[in-house]
Every structure is written in C-alpha cells, then in structure tokens.
C-alpha positions as a Python dict, from the first residue, in 0.01 Angstrom:
ca = {
    (1, 'X'): (0, 0, 0),
    (2, 'X'): (-217, 81, -299),
    (3, 'X'): (44, 326, -432),
    (4, 'X'): (310, 53, -423),
    (5, 'X'): (87, -185, -616),
    (6, 'X'): (22, 81, -882),
    (7, 'X'): (393, 160, -908),
    (8, 'X'): (478, -210, -940),
    (9, 'X'): (210, -259, -1207),
    (10, 'X'): (344, 39, -1404),
    (11, 'X'): (699, -97, -1378),
    (12, 'X'): (591, -441, -1503),
    (13, 'X'): (394, -286, -1791),
    (14, 'X'): (694, -72, -1888),
    (15, 'X'): (922, -376, -1877),
    (16, 'X'): (683, -579, -2093),
    (17, 'X'): (667, -294, -2346),
    (18, 'X'): (1047, -268, -2354),
    (19, 'X'): (1075, -644, -2406),
    (20, 'X'): (819, -639, -2688),
    (21, 'X'): (913, -313, -2860),
    (22, 'X'): (1273, -247, -2750),
    (23, 'X'): (1423, -280, -3096),
    (24, 'X'): (1169, -38, -3244),
    (25, 'X'): (1222, 213, -2960),
    (26, 'X'): (1601, 221, -2989),
    (27, 'X'): (1722, 544, -3150),
    (28, 'X'): (2036, 387, -3303),
    (29, 'X'): (2161, 48, -3412),
    (30, 'X'): (2313, -92, -3091),
    (31, 'X'): (2603, -252, -3282),
    (32, 'X'): (2688, 56, -3492),
    (33, 'X'): (3013, 226, -3392),
    (34, 'X'): (3053, 601, -3424),
    (35, 'X'): (3409, 736, -3437),
    (36, 'X'): (3337, 1106, -3383),
    (37, 'X'): (3050, 1338, -3307),
    (38, 'X'): (3045, 1697, -3431),
    (39, 'X'): (2930, 1947, -3169),
    (40, 'X'): (2944, 2292, -3321),
    (41, 'X'): (3296, 2332, -3458),
    (42, 'X'): (3442, 2071, -3224),
    (43, 'X'): (3481, 1698, -3294),
    (44, 'X'): (3412, 1482, -2989),
    (45, 'X'): (3546, 1127, -2977),
    (46, 'X'): (3387, 840, -2783),
    (47, 'X'): (3284, 782, -2514),
    (48, 'X'): (3018, 1048, -2561),
    (49, 'X'): (2899, 1195, -2229),
    (50, 'X'): (2547, 1158, -2093),
    (51, 'X'): (2312, 1408, -2250),
    (52, 'X'): (2494, 1438, -2582),
    (53, 'X'): (2229, 1509, -2847),
    (54, 'X'): (2119, 1174, -2986),
    (55, 'X'): (2286, 987, -2695),
    (56, 'X'): (2061, 1024, -2391),
    (57, 'X'): (2269, 782, -2179),
    (58, 'X'): (2593, 852, -2364),
    (59, 'X'): (2802, 588, -2537),
    (60, 'X'): (3068, 331, -2462),
    (61, 'X'): (3433, 360, -2565),
    (62, 'X'): (3347, 246, -2919),
    (63, 'X'): (3072, 505, -2973),
    (64, 'X'): (2781, 261, -2942),
    (65, 'X'): (2463, 415, -2797),
    (66, 'X'): (2401, 284, -2444),
    (67, 'X'): (2025, 345, -2449),
    (68, 'X'): (1989, 139, -2766),
    (69, 'X'): (2202, -139, -2619),
    (70, 'X'): (1988, -146, -2302),
    (71, 'X'): (1660, -149, -2496),
    (72, 'X'): (1770, -429, -2729),
    (73, 'X'): (1945, -631, -2457),
    (74, 'X'): (1639, -644, -2231),
    (75, 'X'): (1458, -915, -2430),
    (76, 'X'): (1724, -1189, -2407),
    (77, 'X'): (1783, -1108, -2040),
    (78, 'X'): (1415, -1137, -1946),
    (79, 'X'): (1377, -1455, -2152),
    (80, 'X'): (1677, -1610, -1976),
    (81, 'X'): (1526, -1518, -1639),
    (82, 'X'): (1195, -1681, -1736),
    (83, 'X'): (1366, -2001, -1854),
    (84, 'X'): (1578, -2025, -1538),
    (85, 'X'): (1279, -1960, -1311),
    (86, 'X'): (1072, -2221, -1497),
    (87, 'X'): (1344, -2485, -1469),
    (88, 'X'): (1388, -2412, -1098),
    (89, 'X'): (1012, -2437, -1046),
    (90, 'X'): (996, -2769, -1232),
    (91, 'X'): (1287, -2916, -1034),
    (92, 'X'): (1132, -2796, -707),
    (93, 'X'): (798, -2949, -793),
    (94, 'X'): (961, -3281, -883),
    (95, 'X'): (1155, -3286, -554),
    (96, 'X'): (833, -3209, -365),
    (97, 'X'): (634, -3476, -546),
    (98, 'X'): (906, -3737, -496),
    (99, 'X'): (939, -3644, -128),
    (100, 'X'): (566, -3675, -68),
    (101, 'X'): (517, -4002, -256),
    (102, 'X'): (826, -4194, -144),
    (103, 'X'): (866, -4382, 180),
    (104, 'X'): (1025, -4258, 500),
    (105, 'X'): (1385, -4289, 377),
    (106, 'X'): (1298, -4129, 42),
    (107, 'X'): (1116, -3849, 223),
    (108, 'X'): (1420, -3778, 440),
    (109, 'X'): (1652, -3786, 139),
    (110, 'X'): (1442, -3550, -72),
    (111, 'X'): (1387, -3319, 225),
    (112, 'X'): (1765, -3305, 262),
    (113, 'X'): (1799, -3230, -113),
    (114, 'X'): (1541, -2950, -83),
    (115, 'X'): (1722, -2803, 218),
    (116, 'X'): (2055, -2806, 35),
    (117, 'X'): (1903, -2655, -280),
    (118, 'X'): (1758, -2368, -76),
    (119, 'X'): (2106, -2289, 49),
    (120, 'X'): (2240, -2240, -304),
    (121, 'X'): (2182, -1885, -426),
    (122, 'X'): (1961, -1841, -732),
    (123, 'X'): (2244, -1687, -932),
    (124, 'X'): (2471, -1984, -870),
    (125, 'X'): (2201, -2226, -983),
    (126, 'X'): (2152, -2019, -1298),
    (127, 'X'): (2514, -2074, -1394),
}
C-alpha cells in the first residue's frame, strides 16, 4: 500500500510541475508547423514518426510537435477539471444544505434531486 501512495504522490507532483512549467519544458512551439525534416540526405514530410530526433512523440499531419502540444495543453485541461469539480461540489453542498434545512416535502424533493444528479455521469454534467 505504501508503494501505491508513493507512486500516486510522484504522479501528482509530476502533473503539478507540468501544469506550472509545461510551456518552458516544451522543446518546440506547439503551434509551429514544419513542412519537412531532413534526415541525412532524405527529406521526410509530416507526420514525423515517434523517435524522430527533436520529436520524441512524433508530430501530427501538419508537423506540429506532439510532446509540446501535450505539455502546453495540460494547464487549460487541469484548470477546467478544477473549475468543474468546484462547481459540482458547490451544487452538491447547496442541495445537501437545502435538503437538511427544509421540511419533509422539501427533504424528499432535494433527496430526489440528489439521486437523479448521481445518475448523471460527471462528463455529461461537465458539458
């Protein structure tokens, strides 16, 4: 169990570092397109395969570095997750407070609302 906790802590620390320093860690501009790559005497057109020098994860069909796009795109994704989780927590707390402070009919209604909201997947509520 202790090994799992250490692995989880390392993963969270790595994610926090990527969120904070992702733009500085990216080897290329994630929006920059590269038309060709010269490998020896041969010109290679995008998508560049995984392991191409300078493109650890390769590139997309436009020649944009995938590692750079992942590093830069992590921050807005994590921030969106935090906002969505906070809004869900706030709504859940309000439903719980209203259910506990209202009368019998209000308690039944808000309990029904809480039951229905638990049936909706988190992704659907994020949309």
